[in-house]
Coordinates of C-alpha atoms in Angstrom, one line a residue:
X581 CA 0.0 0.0 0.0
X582 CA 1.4 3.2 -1.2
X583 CA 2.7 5.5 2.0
X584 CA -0.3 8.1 1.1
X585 CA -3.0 5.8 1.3
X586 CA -2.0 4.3 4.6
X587 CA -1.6 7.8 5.9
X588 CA -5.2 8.0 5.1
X589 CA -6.3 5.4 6.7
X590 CA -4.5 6.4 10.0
X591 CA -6.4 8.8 10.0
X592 CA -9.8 8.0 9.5
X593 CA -10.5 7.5 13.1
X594 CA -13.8 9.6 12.7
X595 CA -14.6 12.2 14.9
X596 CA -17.9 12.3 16.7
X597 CA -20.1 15.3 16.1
X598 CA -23.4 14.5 18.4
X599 CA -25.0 11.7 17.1
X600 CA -22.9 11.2 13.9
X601 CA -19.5 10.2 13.1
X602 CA -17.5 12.4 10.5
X603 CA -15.0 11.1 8.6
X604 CA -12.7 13.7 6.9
X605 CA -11.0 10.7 4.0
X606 CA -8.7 12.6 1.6
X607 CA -7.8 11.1 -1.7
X608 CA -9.7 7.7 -1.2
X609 CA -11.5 5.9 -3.0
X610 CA -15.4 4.0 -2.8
X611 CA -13.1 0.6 -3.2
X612 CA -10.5 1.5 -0.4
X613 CA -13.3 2.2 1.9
X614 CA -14.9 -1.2 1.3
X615 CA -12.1 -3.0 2.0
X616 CA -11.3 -1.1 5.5
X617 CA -15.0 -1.7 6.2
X618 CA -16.1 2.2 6.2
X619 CA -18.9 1.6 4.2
X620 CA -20.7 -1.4 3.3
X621 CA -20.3 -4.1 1.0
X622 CA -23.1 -3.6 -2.5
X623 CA -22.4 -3.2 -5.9
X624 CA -21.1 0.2 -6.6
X625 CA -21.1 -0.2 -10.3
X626 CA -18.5 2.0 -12.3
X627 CA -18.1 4.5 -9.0
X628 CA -15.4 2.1 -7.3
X629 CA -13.0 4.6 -8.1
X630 CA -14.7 7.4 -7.1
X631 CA -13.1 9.5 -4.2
X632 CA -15.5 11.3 -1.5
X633 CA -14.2 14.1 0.4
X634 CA -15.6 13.1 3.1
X635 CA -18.7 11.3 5.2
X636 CA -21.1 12.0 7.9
X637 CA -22.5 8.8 9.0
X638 CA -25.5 7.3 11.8
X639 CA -25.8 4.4 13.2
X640 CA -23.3 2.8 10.6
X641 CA -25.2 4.1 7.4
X642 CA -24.4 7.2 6.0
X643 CA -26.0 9.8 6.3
X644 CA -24.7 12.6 3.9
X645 CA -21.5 12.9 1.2
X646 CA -19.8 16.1 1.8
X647 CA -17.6 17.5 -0.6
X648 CA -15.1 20.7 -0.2
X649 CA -14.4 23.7 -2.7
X650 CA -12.7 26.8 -2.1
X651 CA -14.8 29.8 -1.7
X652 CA -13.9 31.2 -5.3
X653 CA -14.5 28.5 -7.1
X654 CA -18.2 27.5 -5.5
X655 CA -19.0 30.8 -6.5
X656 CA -18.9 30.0 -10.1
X657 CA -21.8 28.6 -10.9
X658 CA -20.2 26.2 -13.6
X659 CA -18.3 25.0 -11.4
X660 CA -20.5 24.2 -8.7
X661 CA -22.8 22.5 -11.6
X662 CA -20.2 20.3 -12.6
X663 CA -19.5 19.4 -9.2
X664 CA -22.9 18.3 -8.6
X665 CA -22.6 16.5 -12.2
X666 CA -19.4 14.4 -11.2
X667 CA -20.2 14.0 -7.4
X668 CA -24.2 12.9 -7.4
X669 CA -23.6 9.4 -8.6
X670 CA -21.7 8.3 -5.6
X671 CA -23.3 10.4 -3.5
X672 CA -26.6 8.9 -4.4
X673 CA -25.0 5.0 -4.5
X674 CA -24.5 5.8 -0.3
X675 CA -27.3 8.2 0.6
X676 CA -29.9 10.4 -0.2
X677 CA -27.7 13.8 0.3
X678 CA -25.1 15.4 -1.0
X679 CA -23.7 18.6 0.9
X680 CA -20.9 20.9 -1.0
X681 CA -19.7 23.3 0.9
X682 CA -16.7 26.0 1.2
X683 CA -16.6 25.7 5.0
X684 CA -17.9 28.9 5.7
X685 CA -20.7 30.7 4.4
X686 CA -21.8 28.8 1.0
X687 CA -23.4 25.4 1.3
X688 CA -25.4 23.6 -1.0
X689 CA -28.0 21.0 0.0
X690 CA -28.5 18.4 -2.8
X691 CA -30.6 15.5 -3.8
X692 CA -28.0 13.2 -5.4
X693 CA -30.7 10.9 -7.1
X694 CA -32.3 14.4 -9.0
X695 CA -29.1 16.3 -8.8
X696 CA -31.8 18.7 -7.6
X697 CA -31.8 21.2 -4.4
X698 CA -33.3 20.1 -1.1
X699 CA -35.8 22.5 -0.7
X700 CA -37.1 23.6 2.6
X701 CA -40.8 23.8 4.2
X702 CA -40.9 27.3 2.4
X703 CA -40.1 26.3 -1.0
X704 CA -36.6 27.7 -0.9
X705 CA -33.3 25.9 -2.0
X706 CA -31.6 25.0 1.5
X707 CA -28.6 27.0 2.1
X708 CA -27.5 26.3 6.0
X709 CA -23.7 26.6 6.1
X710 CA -21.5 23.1 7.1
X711 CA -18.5 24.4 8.7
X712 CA -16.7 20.7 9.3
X713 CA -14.1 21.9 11.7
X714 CA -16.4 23.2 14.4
X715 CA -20.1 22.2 13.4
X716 CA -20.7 25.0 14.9
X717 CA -24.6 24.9 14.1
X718 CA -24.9 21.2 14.6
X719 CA -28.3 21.4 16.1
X720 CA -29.9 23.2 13.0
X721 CA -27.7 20.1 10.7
X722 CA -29.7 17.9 12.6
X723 CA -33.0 18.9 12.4
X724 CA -32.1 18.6 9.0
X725 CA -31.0 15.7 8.1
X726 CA -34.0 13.8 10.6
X727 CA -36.1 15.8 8.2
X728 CA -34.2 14.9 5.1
X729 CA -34.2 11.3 5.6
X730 CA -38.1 10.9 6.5
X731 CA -38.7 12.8 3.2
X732 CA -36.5 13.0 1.0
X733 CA -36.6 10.2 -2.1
X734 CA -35.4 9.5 -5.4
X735 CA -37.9 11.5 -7.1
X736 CA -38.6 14.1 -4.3
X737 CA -36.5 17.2 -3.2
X738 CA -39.1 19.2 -0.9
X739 CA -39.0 18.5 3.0
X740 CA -42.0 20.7 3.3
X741 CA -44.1 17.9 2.0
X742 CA -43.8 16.1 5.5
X743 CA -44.3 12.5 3.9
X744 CA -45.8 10.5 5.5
X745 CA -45.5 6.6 4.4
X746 CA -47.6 3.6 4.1
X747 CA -45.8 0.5 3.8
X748 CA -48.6 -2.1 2.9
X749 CA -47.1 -2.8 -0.3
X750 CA -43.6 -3.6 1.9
X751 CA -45.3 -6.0 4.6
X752 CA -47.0 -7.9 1.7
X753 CA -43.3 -8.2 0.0
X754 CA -42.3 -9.6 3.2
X755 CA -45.5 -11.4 4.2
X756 CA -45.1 -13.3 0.6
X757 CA -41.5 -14.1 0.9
X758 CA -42.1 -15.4 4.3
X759 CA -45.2 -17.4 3.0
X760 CA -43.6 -18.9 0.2
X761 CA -40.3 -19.8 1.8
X762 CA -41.5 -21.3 5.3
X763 CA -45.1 -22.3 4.3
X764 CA -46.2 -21.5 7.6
X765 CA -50.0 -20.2 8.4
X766 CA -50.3 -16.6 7.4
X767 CA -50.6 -15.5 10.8
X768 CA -47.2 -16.6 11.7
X769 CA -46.1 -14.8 9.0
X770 CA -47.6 -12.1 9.8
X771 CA -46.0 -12.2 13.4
X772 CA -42.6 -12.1 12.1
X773 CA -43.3 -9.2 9.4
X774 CA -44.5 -7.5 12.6
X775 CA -41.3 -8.0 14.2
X776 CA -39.2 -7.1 11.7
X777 CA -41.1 -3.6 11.2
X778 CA -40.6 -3.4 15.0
X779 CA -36.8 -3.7 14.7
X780 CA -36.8 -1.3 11.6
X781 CA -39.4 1.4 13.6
X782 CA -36.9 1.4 16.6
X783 CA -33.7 2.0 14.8
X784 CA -35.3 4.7 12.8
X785 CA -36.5 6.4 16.1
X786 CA -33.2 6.0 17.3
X787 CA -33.9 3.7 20.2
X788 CA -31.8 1.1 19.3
X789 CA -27.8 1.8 19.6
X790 CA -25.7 2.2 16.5
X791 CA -24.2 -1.4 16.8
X792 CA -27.7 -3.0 17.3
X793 CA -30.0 -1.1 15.1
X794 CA -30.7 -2.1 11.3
X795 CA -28.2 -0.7 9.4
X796 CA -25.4 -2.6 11.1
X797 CA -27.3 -5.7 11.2
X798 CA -28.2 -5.3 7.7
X799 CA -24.4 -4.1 6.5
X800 CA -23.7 -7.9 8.3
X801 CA -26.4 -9.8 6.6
X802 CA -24.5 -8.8 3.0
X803 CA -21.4 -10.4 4.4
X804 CA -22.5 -13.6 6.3
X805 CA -26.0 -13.7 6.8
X806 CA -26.0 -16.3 9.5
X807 CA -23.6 -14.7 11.6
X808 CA -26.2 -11.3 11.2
X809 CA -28.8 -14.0 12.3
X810 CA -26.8 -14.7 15.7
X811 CA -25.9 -11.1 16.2
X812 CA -29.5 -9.8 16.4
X813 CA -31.0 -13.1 17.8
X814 CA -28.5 -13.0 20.5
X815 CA -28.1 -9.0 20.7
X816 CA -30.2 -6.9 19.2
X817 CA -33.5 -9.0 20.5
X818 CA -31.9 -9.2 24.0
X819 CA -31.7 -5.4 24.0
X820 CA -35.3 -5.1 22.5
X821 CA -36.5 -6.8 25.4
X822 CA -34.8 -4.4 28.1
X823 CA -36.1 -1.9 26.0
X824 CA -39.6 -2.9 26.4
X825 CA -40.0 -5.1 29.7
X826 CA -42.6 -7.6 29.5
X827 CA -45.7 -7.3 31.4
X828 CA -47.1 -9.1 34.6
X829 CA -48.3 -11.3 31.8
X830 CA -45.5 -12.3 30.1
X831 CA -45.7 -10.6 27.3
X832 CA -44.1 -7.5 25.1
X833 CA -43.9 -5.9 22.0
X834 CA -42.2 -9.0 20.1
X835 CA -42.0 -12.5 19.8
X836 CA -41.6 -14.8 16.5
X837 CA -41.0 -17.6 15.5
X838 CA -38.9 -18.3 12.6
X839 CA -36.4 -16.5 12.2
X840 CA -35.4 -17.6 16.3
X841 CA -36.4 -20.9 17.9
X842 CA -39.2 -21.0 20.9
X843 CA -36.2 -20.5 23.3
X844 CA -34.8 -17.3 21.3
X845 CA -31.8 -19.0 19.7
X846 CA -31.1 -18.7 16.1
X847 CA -32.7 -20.6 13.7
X848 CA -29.8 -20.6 10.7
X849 CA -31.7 -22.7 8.2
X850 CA -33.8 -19.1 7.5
X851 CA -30.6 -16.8 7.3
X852 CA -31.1 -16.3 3.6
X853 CA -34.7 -15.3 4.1
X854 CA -33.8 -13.0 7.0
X855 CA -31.4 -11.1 4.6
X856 CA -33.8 -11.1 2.1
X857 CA -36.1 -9.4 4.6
X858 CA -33.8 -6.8 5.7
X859 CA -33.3 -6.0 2.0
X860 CA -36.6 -5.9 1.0
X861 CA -37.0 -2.9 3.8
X862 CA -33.6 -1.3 3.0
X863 CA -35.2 -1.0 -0.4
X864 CA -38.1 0.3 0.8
X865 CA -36.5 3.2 2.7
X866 CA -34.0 3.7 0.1
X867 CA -37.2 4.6 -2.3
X868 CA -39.5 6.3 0.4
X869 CA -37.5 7.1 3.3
X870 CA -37.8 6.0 6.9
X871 CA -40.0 4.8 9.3
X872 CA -40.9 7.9 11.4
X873 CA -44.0 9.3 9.9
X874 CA -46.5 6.4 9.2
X875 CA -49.6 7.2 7.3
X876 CA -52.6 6.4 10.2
X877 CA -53.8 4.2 7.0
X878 CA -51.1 2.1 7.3
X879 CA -51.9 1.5 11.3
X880 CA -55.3 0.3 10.1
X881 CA -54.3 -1.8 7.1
X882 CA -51.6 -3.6 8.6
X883 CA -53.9 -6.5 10.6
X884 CA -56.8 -6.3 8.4
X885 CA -54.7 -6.9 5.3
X886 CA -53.1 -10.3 7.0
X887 CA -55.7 -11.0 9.8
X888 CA -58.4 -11.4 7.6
X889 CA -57.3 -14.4 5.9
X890 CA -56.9 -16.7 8.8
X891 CA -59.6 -15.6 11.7
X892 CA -60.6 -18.5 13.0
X893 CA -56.3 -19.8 13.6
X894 CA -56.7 -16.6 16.0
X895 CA -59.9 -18.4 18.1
X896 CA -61.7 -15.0 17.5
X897 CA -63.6 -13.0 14.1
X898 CA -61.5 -10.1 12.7
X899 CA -63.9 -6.8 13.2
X900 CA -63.3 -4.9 10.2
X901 CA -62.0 -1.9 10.9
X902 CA -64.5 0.5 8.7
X903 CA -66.7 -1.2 11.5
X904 CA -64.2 -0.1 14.4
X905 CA -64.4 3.2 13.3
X906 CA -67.8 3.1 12.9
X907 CA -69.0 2.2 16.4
X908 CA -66.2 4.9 17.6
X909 CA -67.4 7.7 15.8
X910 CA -71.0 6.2 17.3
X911 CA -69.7 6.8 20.7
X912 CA -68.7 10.5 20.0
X913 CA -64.8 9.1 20.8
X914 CA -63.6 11.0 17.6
X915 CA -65.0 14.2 18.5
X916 CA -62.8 17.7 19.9
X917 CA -65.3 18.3 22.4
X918 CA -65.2 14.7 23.5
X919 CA -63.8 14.9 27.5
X920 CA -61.7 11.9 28.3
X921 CA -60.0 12.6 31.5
X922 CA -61.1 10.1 33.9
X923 CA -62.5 7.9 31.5
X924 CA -62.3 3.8 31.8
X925 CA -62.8 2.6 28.7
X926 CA -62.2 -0.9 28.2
X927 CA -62.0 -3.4 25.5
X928 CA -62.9 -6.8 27.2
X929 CA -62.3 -9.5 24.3
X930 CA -59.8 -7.1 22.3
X931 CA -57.8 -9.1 20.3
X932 CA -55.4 -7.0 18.6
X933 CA -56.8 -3.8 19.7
X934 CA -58.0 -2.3 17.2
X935 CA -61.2 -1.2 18.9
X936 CA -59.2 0.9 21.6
X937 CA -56.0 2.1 19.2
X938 CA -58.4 3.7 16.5
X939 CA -59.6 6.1 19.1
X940 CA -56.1 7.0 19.1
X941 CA -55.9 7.3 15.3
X942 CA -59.4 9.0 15.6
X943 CA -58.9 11.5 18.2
X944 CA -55.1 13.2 18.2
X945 CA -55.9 14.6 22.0
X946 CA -56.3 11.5 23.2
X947 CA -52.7 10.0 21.3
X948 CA -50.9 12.7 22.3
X949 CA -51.8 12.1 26.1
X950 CA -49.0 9.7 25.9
X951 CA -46.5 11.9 25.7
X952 CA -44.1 11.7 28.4
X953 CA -44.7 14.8 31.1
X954 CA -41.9 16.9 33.0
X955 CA -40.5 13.5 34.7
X956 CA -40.8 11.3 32.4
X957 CA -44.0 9.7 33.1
X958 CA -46.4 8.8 31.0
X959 CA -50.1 9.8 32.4
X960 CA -52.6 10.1 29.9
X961 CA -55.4 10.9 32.3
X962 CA -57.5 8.1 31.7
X963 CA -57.6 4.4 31.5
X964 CA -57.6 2.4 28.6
X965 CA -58.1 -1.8 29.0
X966 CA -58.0 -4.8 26.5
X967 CA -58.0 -7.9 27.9
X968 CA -57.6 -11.3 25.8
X969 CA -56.6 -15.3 27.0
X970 CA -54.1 -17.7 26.0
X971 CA -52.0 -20.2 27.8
X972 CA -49.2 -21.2 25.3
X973 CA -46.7 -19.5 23.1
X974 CA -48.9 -19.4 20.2
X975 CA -51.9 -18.3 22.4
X976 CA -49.9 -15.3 23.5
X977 CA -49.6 -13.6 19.7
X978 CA -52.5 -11.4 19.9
X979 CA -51.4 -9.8 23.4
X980 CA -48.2 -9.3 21.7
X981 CA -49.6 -8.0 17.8
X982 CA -52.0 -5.6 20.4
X983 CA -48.9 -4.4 22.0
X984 CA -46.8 -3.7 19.3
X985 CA -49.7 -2.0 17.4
X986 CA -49.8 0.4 19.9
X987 CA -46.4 1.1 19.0
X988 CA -46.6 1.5 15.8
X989 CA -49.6 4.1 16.8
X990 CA -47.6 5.7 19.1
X991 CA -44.7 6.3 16.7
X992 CA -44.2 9.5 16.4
X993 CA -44.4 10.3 19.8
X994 CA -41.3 7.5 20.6
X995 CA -39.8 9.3 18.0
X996 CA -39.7 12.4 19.9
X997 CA -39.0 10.8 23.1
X998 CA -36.9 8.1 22.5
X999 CA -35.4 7.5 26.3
X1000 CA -38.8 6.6 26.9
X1001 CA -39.3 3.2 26.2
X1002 CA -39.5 1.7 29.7
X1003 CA -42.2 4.5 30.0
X1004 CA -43.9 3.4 26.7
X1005 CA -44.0 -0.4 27.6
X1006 CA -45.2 0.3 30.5
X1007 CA -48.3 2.0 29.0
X1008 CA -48.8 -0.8 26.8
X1009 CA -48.1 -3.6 29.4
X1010 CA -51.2 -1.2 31.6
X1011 CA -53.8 -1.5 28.3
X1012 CA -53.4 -4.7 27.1
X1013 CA -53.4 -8.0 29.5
X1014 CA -53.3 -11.5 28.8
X1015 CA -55.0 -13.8 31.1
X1016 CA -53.7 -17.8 31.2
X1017 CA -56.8 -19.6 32.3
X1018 CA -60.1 -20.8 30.6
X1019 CA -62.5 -18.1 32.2
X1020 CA -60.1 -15.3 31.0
X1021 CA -62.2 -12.5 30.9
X1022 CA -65.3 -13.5 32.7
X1023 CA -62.6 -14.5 35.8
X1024 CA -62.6 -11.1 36.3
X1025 CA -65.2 -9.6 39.3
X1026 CA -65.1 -5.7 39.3
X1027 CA -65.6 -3.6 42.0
X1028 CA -67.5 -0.4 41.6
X1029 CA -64.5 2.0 41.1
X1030 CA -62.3 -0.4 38.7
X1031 CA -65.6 -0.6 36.0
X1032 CA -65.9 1.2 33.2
X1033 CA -67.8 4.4 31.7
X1034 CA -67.5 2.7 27.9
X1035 CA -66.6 -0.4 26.3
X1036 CA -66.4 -1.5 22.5
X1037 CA -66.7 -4.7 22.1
X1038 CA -67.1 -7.6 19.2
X1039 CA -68.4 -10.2 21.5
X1040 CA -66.9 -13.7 21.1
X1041 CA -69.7 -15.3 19.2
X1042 CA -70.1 -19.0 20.3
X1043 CA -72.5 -21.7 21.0
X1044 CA -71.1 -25.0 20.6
X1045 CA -68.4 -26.3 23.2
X1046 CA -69.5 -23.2 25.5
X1047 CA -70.6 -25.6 28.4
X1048 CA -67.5 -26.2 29.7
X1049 CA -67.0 -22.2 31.0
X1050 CA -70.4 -22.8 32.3
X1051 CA -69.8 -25.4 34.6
X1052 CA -66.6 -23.4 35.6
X1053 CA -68.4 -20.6 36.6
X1054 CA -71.2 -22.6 38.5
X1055 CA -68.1 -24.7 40.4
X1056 CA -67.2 -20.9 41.9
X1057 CA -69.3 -19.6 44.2
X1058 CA -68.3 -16.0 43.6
X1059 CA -68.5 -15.9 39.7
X1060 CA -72.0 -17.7 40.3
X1061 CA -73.3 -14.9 41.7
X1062 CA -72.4 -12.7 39.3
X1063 CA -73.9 -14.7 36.4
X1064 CA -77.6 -14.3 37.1
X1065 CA -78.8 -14.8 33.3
X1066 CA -79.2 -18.2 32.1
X1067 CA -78.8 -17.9 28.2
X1068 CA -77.3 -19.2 25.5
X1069 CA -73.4 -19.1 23.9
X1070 CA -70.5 -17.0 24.5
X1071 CA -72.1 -13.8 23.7
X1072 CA -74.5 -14.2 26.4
X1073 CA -71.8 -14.5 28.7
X1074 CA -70.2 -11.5 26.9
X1075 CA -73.3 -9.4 27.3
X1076 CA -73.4 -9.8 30.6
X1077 CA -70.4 -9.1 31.7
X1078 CA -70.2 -6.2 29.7
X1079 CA -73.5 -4.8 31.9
X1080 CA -72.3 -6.1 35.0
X1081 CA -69.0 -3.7 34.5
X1082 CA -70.3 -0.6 33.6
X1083 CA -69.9 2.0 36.0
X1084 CA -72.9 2.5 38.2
X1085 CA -74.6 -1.2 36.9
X1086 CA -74.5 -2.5 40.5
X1087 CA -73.7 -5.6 42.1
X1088 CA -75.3 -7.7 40.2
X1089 CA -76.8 -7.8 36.8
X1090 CA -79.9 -6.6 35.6
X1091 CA -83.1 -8.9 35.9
X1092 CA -84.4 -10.2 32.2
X1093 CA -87.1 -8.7 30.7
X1094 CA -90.5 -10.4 30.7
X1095 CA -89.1 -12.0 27.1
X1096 CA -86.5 -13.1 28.8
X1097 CA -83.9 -11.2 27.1
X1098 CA -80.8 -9.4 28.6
X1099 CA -81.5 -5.5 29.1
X1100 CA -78.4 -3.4 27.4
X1101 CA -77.7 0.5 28.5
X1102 CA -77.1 2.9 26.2
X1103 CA -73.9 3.2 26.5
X1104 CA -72.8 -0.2 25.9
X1105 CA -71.1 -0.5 21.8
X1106 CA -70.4 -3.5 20.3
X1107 CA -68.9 -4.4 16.8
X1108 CA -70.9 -7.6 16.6

């Protein structure tokens, strides 16, 4: 190696500037930088020779190509176009920005991919100086990089169009390839997809550290993908874990099942598939951007799209959610004036939630209670429950799709507090509950002040086989007592105990009718 080049690589020790790392790299080329593992192994076709000035990089991706010219020659505007001419490829091959600067007071913001101007929310070419000695200004670079890289694509240059992105056409890429290669029942697939966009979702927030989050693993998945598999099995999903503490339950925001075995270990024979995956969403952000503004769409889509084809593997029917929505706006829940504080709401047979997250989607007062206050709690001002049952592994998935759906709801606001996770499992571990016994929800006895002022509901619907939690409930003397109403099925039981624990019922539930039939308040909604 010539005596230049190593004296380049002594010193690329990068420099830390906040969050990023810059590297200031001399006369070095895409090729050099490969091989000394600064950037990532791809296909750089015809641009191996190339030679940035220099690279600001996050969590092991780059982040932006900066290049250097001296004050009198960026002012020549034929310069500076040929710049731009001769530096985009590159630039565009390792990121979606390319900054040329003199240091001082002239810097250019470009879209490599359009060799076009990053405009900013007021139309106007973005000219914020990049001094790389002192990054002096580093809080306003920031701001704009987050903003560049949740908007800016391949085809657009304006951050003032705050993008917001709706991946369906990305978890059905992944669904399918997961389908096809493992065969397994759509909803495990669909569990997996859900933990991958989980992993994605908290390294784009910036939750996850550099040497966990998914560009690293994904940078090691193009060199050996079963030693990536380890890594995050044995690392990153570890750490995912602390992040989000299970709840009294059991359960959290993750758990699949094929790309890791029931006890968390690796499972190698899918190592191909999980690079696949992590390049089918690399892609994805590549094209559209990343993860931190999801299109409330998306949140709606995501278990209909999936759920939908395999209900009854989930013990339960799929409400659609135009029906969700439906019986919310009913209640008044989507309303400005509605007044939650000191609501309990409750979702008693909730399945994946959807019934209580859409009043999130639906009202924006009532997401944003979430956000963390002054010490760092999380205290929304009223209480929202979803219960469901399950005993084994498999039973546990919809606890766990419910809680990481909340997530993805909540995703903005992680985004904007991302020490918070303890905080934000916490709130999910508080709304959604899994109970590990037969009666699951109709176990559950209320006194007065733990009932609720509105539940939305679809009912288990259920005749056959229904006995059994009958003669559970007669065998305690307690839950005996509070089942007064002899009728038939599930949804009877349902019904009931829907009455029974609504605030200001009673004791006890209401007498039948003269036909016999259960008498429903008002304020009682059901999807069924």
């Amino acid at each position: 190696m010539p005596a230049s080049v190593s004296e380049d690589f002594a010193r690329w020790a990068p420099r830390a500037v906040g969050p990023y790392l810059y590297y200031d790299l001399g006369a070095t080329t895409i090729r050099q930088l490969i091989t000394h593992g600064v950037i990532p192994k791809r296909q750089y076709k015809g641009l191996t020779q190339k030679k940035p000035d220099s690279l600001l990089t996050y969590q092991s991706s780059v982040v932006a190509v900066i290049e250097h010219k001296a004050p009198a020659e960026i002012a020549k505007p034929l310069v500076l176009s040929k710049e731009i001419v001769e530096k985009s490829p590159a630039a565009a091959a390792l990121c979606n920005l390319l900054i040329i600067t003199d240091g001082h007071s002239q810097t250019y913001w470009i879209n490599p991919h359009t060799q076009a101007p990053i405009c900013d929310e007021t139309g106007q070419p973005i000219r914020v100086p990049v001094n790389v000695k002192s990054f002096s200004n580093l809080a306003a670079i920031d701001l704009l990089i987050q903003k560049i890289h949740g908007s800016i694509t391949k085809t657009n240059n304006d951050i003032s169009r705050d993008l917001a992105i709706d991946p369906t056409p990305l978890a059905q890429r992944l669904w399918q390839s997961i389908w096809v290669a493992t065969g397994k029942s759509p909803v495990k697939c669909l569990y997996n997809v859900v933990e991958l966009f989980i992993f994605k979702f908290i390294s784009d927030l910036r939750i996850l550290p550099d040497d966990l989050a998914f560009p690293y693993i994904y940078d090691k998945a193009l060199a050996d993908p079963e030693e990536a598999l380890r890594f995050y099995a044995r690392n990153t999903r570890k750490t995912i874990y602390e992040l989000f503490p299970r709840g009294t339950d059991g359960t959290t925001i993750i758990n699949g099942t094929i790309f890791v075995n029931e006890q968390g270990d690796p499972n190698l024979s899918q190592a191909t598939l999980f690079q696949r995956s992590l390049k089918h969403l690399r892609d994805y952000e590549q094209e559209f951007g990343r993860f931190t503004k999801i299109e409330p769409q998306f949140k709606t889509k995501l278990y209909e799209t999936f759920l939908k084809q395999e209900v009854q593997a989930l013990g339960q029917y799929f409400t659609p959610r135009v029906l969700v929505q439906s019986v919310i706006r009913l209640a008044g829940i989507d309303r400005d004036d509605f007044v939650f504080a000191g609501k309990r709401i409750c979702d008693p047979f909730c399945g994946v939630g959807g019934f209580l997250l859409e009043m999130l989607n639906l009202n924006s007062s009532m997401r944003d209670a979430f956000v963390p206050g002054n010490k760092g709690r999380i205290e929304p001002g009223f209480v929202m429950h979803g219960f469901d049952k399950g005993f084994e592994r498999d039973d546990e998935r919809t606890i766990i799709l419910a809680k990481a759906n909340m997530l993805i709801y909540l995703a903005e606001l992680l985004f904007r507090n991302p020490r918070a996770t303890p905080q934000f499992a916490a709130a999910f571990n508080d709304t959604f509950r899994l109970f590990k016994d037969n009666l699951g929800t109709f176990g559950q006895i209320l006194d007065e002040d733990e009932r609720y002022d509105i539940i939305l509901s679809n009912p288990p619907y259920v005749t056959s086989g229904t006995s059994i939690i009958k003669e559970e409930i007669a065998r305690n003397a307690g839950l005996k007592d509070f089942y007064t109403v002899n009728a038939l099925g599930l949804e009877a039981l349902s019904l009931e105990w829907i009455v029974i624990s609504e605030r200001g019922s009673g004791c006890q539930a209401p007498p039948p009718n003269r036909s016999g039939e259960l008498q429903v308040p008002g304020r009682l909604l059901t999807g069924g």
